[in-house]
mmCIF file of C-alpha atoms in Angstrom:
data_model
loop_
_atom_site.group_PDB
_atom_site.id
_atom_site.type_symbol
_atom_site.label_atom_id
_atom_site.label_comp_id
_atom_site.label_asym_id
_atom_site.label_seq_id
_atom_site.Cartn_x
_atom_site.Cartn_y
_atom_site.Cartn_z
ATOM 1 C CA UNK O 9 106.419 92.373 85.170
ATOM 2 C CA UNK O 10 103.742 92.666 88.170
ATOM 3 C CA UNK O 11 105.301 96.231 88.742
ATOM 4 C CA UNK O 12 104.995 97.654 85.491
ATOM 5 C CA UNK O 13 101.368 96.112 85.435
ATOM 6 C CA UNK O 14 100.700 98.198 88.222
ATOM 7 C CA UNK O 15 102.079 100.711 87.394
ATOM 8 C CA UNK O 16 100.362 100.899 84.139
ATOM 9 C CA UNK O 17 96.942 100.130 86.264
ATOM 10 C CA UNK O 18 97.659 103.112 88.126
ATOM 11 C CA UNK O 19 98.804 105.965 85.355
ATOM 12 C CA UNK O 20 95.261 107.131 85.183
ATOM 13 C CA UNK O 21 92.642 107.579 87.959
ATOM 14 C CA UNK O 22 89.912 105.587 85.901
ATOM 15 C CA UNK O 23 91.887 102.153 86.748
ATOM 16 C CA UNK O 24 91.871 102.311 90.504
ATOM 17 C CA UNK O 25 89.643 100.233 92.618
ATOM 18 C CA UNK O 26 88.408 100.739 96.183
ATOM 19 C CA UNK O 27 90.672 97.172 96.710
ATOM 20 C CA UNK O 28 93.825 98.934 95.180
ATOM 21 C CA UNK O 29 93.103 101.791 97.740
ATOM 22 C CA UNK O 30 93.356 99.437 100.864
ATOM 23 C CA UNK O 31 95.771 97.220 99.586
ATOM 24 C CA UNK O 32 99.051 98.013 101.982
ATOM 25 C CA UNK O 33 96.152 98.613 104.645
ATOM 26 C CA UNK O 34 96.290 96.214 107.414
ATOM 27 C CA UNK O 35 93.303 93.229 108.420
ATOM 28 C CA UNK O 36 90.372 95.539 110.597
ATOM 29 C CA UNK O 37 91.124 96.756 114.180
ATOM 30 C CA UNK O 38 88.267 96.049 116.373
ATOM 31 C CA UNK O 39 86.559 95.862 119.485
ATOM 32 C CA UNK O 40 83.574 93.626 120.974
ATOM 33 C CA UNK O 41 80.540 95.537 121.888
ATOM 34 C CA UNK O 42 81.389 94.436 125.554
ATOM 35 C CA UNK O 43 84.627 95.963 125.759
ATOM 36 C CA UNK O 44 85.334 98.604 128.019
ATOM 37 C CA UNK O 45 85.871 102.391 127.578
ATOM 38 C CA UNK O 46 89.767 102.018 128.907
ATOM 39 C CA UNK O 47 90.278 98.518 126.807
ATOM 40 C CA UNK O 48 88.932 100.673 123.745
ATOM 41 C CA UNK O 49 90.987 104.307 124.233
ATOM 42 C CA UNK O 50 93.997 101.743 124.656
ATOM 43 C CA UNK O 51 93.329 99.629 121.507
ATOM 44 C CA UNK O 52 92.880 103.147 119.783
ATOM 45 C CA UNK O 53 96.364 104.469 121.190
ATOM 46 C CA UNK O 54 98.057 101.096 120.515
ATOM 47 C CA UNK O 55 97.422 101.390 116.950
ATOM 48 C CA UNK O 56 97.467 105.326 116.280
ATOM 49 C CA UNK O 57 94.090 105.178 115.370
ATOM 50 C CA UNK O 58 90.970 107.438 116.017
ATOM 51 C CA UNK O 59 88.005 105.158 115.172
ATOM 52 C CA UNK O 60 87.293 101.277 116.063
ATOM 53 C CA UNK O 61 84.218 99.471 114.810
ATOM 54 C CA UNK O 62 82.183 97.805 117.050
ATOM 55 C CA UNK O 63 81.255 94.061 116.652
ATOM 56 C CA UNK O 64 78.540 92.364 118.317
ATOM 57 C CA UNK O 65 76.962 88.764 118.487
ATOM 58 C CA UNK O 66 74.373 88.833 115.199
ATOM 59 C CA UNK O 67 70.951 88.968 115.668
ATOM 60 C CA UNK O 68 71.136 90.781 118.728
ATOM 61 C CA UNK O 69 71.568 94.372 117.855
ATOM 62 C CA UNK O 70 70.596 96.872 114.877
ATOM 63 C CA UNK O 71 73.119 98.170 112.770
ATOM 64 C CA UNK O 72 74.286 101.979 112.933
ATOM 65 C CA UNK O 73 71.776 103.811 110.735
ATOM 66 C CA UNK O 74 70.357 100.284 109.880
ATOM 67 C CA UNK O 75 73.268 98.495 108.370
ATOM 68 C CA UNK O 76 74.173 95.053 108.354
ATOM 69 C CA UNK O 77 77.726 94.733 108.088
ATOM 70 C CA UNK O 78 78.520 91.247 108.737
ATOM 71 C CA UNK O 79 81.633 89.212 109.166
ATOM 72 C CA UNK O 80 80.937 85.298 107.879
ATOM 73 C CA UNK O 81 82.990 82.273 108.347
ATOM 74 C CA UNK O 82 84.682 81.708 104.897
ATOM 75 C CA UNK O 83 84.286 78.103 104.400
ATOM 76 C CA UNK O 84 81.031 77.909 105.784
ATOM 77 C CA UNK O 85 78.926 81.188 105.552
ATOM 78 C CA UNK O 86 77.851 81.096 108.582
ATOM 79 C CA UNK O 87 77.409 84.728 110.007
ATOM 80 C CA UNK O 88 80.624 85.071 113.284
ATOM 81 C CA UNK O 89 79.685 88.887 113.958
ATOM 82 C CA UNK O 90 77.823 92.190 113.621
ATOM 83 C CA UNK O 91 79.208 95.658 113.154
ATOM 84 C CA UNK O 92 76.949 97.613 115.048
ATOM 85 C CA UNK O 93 78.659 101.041 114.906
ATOM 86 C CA UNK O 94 81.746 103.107 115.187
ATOM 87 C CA UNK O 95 83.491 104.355 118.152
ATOM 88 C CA UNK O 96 85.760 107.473 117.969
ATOM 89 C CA UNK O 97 87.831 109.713 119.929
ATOM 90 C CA UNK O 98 85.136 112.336 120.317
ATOM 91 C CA UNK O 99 83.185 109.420 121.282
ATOM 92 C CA UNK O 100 84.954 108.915 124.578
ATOM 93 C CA UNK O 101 85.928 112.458 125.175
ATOM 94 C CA UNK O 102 82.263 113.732 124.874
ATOM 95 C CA UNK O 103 81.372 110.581 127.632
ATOM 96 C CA UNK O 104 84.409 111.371 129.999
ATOM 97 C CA UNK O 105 84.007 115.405 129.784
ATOM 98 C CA UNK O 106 80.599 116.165 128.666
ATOM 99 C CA UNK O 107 77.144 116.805 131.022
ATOM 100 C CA UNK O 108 78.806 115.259 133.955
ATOM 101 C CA UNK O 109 81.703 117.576 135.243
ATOM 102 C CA UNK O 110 82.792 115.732 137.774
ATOM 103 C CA UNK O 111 86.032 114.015 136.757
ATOM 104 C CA UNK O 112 86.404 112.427 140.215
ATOM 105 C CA UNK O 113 84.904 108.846 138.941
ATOM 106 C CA UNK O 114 87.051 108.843 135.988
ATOM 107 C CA UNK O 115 87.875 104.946 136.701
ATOM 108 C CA UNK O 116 83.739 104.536 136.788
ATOM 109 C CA UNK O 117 83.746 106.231 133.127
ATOM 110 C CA UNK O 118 86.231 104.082 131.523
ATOM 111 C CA UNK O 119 84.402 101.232 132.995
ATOM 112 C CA UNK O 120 81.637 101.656 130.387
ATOM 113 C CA UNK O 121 80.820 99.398 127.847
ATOM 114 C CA UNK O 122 81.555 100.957 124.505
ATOM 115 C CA UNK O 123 78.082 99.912 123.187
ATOM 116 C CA UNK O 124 76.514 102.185 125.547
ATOM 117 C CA UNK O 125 78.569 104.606 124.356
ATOM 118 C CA UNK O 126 78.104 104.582 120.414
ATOM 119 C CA UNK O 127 75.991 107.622 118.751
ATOM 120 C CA UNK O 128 76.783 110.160 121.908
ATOM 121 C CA UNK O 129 78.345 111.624 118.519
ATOM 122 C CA UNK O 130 76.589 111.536 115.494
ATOM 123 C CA UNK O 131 79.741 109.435 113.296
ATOM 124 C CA UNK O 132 79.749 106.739 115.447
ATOM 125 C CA UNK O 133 76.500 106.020 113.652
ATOM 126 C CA UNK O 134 77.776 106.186 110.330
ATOM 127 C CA UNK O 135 78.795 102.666 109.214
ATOM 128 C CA UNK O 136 79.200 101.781 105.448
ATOM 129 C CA UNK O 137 80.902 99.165 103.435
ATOM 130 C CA UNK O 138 82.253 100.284 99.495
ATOM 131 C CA UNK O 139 82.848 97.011 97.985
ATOM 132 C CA UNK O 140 86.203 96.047 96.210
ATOM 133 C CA UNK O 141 85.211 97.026 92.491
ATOM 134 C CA UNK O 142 84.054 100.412 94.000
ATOM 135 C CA UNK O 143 86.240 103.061 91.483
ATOM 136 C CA UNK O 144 88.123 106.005 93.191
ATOM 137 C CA UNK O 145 86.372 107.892 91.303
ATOM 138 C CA UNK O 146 83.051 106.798 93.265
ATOM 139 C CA UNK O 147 84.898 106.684 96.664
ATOM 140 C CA UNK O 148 85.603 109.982 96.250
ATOM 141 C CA UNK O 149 81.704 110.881 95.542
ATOM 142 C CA UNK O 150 80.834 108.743 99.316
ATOM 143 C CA UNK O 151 83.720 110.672 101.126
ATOM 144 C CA UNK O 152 82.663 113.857 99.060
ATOM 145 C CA UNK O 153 79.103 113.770 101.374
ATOM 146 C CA UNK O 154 81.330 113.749 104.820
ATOM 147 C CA UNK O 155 81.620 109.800 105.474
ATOM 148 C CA UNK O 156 85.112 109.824 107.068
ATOM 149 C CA UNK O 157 85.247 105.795 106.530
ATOM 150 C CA UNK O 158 84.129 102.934 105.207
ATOM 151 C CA UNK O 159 84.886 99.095 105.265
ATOM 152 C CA UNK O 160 85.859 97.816 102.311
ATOM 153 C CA UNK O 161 85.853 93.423 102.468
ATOM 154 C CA UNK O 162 89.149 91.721 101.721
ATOM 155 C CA UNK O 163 86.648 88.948 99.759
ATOM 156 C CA UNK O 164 83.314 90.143 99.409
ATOM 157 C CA UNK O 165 80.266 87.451 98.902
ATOM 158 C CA UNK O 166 79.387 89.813 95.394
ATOM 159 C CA UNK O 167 82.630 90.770 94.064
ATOM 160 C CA UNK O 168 82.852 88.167 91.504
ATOM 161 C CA UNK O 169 80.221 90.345 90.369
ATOM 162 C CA UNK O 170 82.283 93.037 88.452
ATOM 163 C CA UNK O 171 79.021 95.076 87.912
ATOM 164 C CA UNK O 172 78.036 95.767 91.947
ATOM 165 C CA UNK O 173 80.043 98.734 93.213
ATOM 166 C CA UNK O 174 79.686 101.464 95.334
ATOM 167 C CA UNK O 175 78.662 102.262 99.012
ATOM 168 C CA UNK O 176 76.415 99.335 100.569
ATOM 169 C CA UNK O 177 74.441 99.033 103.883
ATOM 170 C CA UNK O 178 74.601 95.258 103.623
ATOM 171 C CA UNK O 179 77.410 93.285 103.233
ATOM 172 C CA UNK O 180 79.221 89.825 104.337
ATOM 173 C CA UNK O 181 82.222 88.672 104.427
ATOM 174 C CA UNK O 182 84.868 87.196 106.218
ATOM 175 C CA UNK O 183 87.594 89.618 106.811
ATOM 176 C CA UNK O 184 87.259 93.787 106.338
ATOM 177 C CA UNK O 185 90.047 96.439 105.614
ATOM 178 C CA UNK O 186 89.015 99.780 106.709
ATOM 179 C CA UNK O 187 89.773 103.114 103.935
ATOM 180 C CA UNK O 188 89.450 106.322 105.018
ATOM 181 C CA UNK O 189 89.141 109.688 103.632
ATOM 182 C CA UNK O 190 92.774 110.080 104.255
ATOM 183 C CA UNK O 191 94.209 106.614 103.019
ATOM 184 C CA UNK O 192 92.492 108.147 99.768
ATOM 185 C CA UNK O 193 94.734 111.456 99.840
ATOM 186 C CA UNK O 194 97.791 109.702 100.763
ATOM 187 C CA UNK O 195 97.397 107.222 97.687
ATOM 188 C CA UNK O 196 97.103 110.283 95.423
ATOM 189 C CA UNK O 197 99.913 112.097 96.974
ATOM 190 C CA UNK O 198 102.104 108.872 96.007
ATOM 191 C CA UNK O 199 101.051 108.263 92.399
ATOM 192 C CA UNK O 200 101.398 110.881 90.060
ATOM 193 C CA UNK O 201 98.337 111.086 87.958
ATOM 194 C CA UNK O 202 98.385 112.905 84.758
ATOM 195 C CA UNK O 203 94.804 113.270 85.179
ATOM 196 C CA UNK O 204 94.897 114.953 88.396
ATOM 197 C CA UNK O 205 98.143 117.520 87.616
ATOM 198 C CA UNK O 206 96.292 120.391 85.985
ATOM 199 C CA UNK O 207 93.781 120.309 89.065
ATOM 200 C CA UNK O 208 96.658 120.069 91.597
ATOM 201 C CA UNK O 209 97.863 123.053 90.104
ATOM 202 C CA UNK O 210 94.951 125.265 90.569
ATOM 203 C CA UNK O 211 94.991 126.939 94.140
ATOM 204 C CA UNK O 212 92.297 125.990 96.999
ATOM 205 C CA UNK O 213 89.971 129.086 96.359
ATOM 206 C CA UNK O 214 90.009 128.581 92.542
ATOM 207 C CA UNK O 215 88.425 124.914 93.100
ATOM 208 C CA UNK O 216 86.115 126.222 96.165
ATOM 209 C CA UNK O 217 87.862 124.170 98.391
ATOM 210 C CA UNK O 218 87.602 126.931 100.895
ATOM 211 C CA UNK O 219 84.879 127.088 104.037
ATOM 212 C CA UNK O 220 84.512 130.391 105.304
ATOM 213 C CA UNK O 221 82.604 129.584 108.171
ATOM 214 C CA UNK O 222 84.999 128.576 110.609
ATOM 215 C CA UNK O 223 83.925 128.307 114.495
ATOM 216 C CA UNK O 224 86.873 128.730 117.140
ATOM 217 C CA UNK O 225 86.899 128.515 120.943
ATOM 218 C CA UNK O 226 89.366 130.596 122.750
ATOM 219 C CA UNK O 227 92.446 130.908 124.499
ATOM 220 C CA UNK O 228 90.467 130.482 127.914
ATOM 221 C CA UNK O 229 88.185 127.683 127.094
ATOM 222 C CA UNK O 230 88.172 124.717 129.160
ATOM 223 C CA UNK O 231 88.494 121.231 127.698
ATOM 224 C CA UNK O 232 85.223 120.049 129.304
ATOM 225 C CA UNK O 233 83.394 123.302 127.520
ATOM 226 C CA UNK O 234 85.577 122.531 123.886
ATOM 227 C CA UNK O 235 84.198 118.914 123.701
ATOM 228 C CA UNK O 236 80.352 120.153 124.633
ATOM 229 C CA UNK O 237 80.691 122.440 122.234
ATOM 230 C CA UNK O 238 82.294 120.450 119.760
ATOM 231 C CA UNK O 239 79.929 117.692 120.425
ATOM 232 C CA UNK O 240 77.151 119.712 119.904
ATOM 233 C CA UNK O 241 78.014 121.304 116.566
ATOM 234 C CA UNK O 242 79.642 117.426 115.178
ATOM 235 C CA UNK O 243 83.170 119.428 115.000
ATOM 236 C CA UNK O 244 86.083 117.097 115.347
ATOM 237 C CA UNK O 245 88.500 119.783 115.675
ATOM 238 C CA UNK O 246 88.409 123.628 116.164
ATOM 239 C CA UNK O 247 90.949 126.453 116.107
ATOM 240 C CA UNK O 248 91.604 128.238 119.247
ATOM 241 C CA UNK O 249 92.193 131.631 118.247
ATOM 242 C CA UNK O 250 93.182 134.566 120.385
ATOM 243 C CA UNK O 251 90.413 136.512 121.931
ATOM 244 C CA UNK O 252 91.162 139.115 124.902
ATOM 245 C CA UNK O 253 88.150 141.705 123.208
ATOM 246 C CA UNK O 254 85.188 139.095 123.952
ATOM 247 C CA UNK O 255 82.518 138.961 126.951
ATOM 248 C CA UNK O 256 83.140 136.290 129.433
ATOM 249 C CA UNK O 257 80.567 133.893 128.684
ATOM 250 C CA UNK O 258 81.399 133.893 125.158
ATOM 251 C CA UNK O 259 84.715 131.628 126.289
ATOM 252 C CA UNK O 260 82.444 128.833 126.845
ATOM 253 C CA UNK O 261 80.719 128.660 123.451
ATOM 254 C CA UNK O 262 82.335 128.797 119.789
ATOM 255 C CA UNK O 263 83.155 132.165 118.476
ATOM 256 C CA UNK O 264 83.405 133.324 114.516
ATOM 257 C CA UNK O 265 87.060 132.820 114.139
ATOM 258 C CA UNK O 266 87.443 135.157 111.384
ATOM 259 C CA UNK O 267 89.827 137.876 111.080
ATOM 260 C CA UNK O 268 91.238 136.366 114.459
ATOM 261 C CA UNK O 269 94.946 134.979 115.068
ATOM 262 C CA UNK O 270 95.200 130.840 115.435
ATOM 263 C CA UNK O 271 97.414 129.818 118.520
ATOM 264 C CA UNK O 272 96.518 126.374 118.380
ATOM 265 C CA UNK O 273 94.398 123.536 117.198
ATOM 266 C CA UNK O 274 91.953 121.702 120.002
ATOM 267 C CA UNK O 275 91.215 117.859 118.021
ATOM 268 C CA UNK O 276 89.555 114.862 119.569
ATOM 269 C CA UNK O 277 92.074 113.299 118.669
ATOM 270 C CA UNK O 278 94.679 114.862 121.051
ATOM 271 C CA UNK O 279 93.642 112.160 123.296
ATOM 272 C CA UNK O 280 95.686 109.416 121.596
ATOM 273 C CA UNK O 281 98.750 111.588 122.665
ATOM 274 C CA UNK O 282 97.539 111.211 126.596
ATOM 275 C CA UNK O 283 97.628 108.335 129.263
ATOM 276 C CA UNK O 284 94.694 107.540 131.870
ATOM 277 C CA UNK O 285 96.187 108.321 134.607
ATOM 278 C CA UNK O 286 96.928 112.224 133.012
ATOM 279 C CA UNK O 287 93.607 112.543 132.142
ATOM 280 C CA UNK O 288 92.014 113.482 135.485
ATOM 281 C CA UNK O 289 94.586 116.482 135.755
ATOM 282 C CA UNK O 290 94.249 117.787 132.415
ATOM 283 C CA UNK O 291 90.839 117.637 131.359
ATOM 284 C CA UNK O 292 90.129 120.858 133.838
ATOM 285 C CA UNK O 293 92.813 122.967 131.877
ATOM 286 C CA UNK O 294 92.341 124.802 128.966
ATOM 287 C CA UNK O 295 92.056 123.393 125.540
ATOM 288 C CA UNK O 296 94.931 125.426 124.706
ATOM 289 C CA UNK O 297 97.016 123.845 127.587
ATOM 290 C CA UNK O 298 95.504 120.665 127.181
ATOM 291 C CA UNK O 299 96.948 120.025 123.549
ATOM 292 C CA UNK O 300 100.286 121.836 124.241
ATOM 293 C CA UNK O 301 100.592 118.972 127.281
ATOM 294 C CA UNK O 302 99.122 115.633 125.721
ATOM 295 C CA UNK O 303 101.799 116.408 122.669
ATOM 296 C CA UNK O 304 104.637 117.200 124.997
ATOM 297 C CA UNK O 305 105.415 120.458 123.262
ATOM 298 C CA UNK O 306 103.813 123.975 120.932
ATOM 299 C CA UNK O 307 102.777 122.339 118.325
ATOM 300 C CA UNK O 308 102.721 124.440 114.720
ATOM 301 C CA UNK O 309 99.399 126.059 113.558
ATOM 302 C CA UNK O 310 99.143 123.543 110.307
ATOM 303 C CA UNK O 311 97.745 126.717 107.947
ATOM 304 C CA UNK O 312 97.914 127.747 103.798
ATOM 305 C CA UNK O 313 97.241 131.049 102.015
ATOM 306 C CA UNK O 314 94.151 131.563 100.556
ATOM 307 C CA UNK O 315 96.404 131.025 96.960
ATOM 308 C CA UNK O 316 97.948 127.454 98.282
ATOM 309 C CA UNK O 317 97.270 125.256 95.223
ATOM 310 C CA UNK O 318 95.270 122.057 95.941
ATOM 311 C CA UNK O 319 98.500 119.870 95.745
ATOM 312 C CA UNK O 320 99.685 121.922 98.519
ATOM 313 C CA UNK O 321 96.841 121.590 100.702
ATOM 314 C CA UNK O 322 97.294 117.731 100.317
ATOM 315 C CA UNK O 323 100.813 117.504 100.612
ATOM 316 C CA UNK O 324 100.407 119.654 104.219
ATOM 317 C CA UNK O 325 97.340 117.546 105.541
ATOM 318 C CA UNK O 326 99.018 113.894 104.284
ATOM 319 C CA UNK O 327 102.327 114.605 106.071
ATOM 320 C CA UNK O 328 101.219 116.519 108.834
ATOM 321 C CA UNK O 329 98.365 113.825 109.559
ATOM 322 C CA UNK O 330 95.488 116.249 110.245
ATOM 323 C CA UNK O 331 91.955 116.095 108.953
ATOM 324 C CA UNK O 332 92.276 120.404 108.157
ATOM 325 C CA UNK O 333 93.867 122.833 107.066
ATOM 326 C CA UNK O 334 93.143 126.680 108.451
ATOM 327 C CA UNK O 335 93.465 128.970 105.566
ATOM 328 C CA UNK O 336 94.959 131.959 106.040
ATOM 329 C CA UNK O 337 95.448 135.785 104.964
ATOM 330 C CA UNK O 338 98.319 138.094 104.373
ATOM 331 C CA UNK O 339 98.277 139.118 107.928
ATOM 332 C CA UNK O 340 97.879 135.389 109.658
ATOM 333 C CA UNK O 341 94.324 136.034 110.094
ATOM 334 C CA UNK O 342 91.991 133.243 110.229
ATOM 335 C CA UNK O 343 89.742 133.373 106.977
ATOM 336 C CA UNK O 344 88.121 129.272 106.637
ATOM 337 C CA UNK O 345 89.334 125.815 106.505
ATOM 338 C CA UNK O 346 89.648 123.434 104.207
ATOM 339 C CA UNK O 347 88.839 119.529 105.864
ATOM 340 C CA UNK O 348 89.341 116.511 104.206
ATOM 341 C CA UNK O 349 85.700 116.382 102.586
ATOM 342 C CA UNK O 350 86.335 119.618 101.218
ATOM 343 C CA UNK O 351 89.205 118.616 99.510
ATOM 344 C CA UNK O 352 87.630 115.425 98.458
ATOM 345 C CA UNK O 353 84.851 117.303 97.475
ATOM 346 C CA UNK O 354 86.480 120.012 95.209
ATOM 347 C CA UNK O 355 88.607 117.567 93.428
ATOM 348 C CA UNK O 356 85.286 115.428 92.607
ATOM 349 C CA UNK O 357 83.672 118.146 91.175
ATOM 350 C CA UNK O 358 86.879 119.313 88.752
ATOM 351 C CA UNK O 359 86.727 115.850 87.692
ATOM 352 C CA UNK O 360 83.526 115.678 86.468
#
């Protein structure tokens, strides 16, 4: 009887709730603000995961972008902890590989306390709660703007209130599930919506799904000159494309990656794939190099034609577990991407 419930819950996209979205998700991973850079990476690794909010005593800190994200003891109320941020892969890359070239101090690095590290990266300053009662619908309008997460409480202090929904800066409760921009595309990818199957159907350019500007780096880019890059234009992950007709100093910055060939994909989160003691020796390679070596083998270029229909696109980034798609022509020339939020994005709009 509960299954057919759901299951009638779930036949159309109106139904579904921000809590039905995390509801196989597990309780929050997290780290204390006085955890270390190595105790972090490892917590990351541990759990396949590429983000880790950041908890703090309250009263002591300001929340990312002002929030106040609290966790409270359930009986009592009384406020346990702060979420003062988000720490990512990029994060940690951009602090072990960034202004400071020397990787001799590596174990000095990964010493640091991850709450000196938060905001090297503009993210890890995005923190937001959706409460329970938030629709998909609306989820998909937050993650439509480029928030890549948002914690969502298991029993928030105003959801008895069936009329408060939506993305909050404030919020207090005692436990947290985390939903992401792809736990959002792998719940629609299960469940057949009849809503959704005409838009499925139409391809990625149809639904302007497509981004034509598309910076790469090169086959002879370093990893310490990727992640400055990267860090400096809030990329999580470029192609690297190949490039023998370019100036030499054009290797160290991001290219157009147009009308080029894609040998590979450089992603911050490569690093989950690679062990402390490796780092040291691969971080002075090339990007290209890099990710062949922290996934143990070529990976595949994870691409779609410019006519891939929207189902397609989802089905490739959901079972592939990448944040992008590259898009592209006849040829195998790079012509855009399509990310997560562009997805997210596209199918908002048709929706509305």
């Amino acid at each position: 009887m509960q299954e057919e419930k759901s299951k009638e819950d779930h036949s159309r996209l109106i139904n579904v709730t921000a809590k039905d979205l995390t509801a196989r998700n597990r309780r929050l991973v997290e780290v204390p603000y006085t955890a270390t850079l190595s105790h972090a990476m490892n917590t990351l690794v541990a759990n396949s995961i590429s983000a880790l909010p950041v908890a703090a005593p309250p009263g002591h800190w300001i929340g990312a972008g002002g929030s106040m994200i609290m966790e409270s003891d359930k009986q009592t109320g009384v406020v346990r902890k702060h979420y003062i941020g988000i720490l990512t892969m990029l994060d940690i890359l951009a602090h072990i590989a960034g202004e400071d070239s020397n990787l001799s101090d590596l174990d000095r690095k990964m010493s640091s306390q991850v709450s000196s590290i938060i905001g090297h990266c503009l993210e890890g300053l995005s923190l937001w709660t959706l409460n329970p009662n938030t629709s998909l619908l609306e989820c998909m309008e937050v993650f439509s703007k480029g928030i890549h997460r948002a914690l969502v409480p298991v029993e928030s202090s105003i959801e008895s209130n069936n009329t408060i929904s939506g993305v909050e800066l404030i919020e207090s409760a005692s436990s947290y599930k985390i939903l992401t921009q792809m736990d959002l595309l792998r719940f629609l990818k299960d469940h057949h919506f009849d809503d959704l199957k005409t838009v499925l159907s139409r391809s990625i350019s149809d639904l302007r799904a497509v981004n034509d500007s598309v910076y790469a780096i090169t086959e002879r880019t370093t990893v310490s000159n990727a992640i400055n890059v990267m860090k400096g234009a809030l990329l999580n992950a470029v192609p690297i494309v190949h490039a023998p007709d370019i100036a030499q100093e054009d290797h160290l910055q991001l290219i157009n990656g147009r009308y080029r060939k894609v040998i590979g994909t450089f992603s911050a989160t490569d690093l989950k794939g690679c062990r402390l003691p490796e780092l040291q020796t691969w971080l002075p390679l090339t990007a290209l190099e890099f990710t062949e070596k922290a996934s143990g083998k070529e990976r595949d270029v994870v691409s779609c034609g410019v006519e891939s229909t929207m189902e397609e696109a989802i089905e490739k980034v959901v079972t592939k577990g990448v944040h992008r798609v590259w898009v592209m022509d006849q040829q195998g020339l790079l012509q855009g991407v399509v990310s997560l939020t562009d997805i997210i994005r596209s199918l908002r709009s048709a929706l509305s």
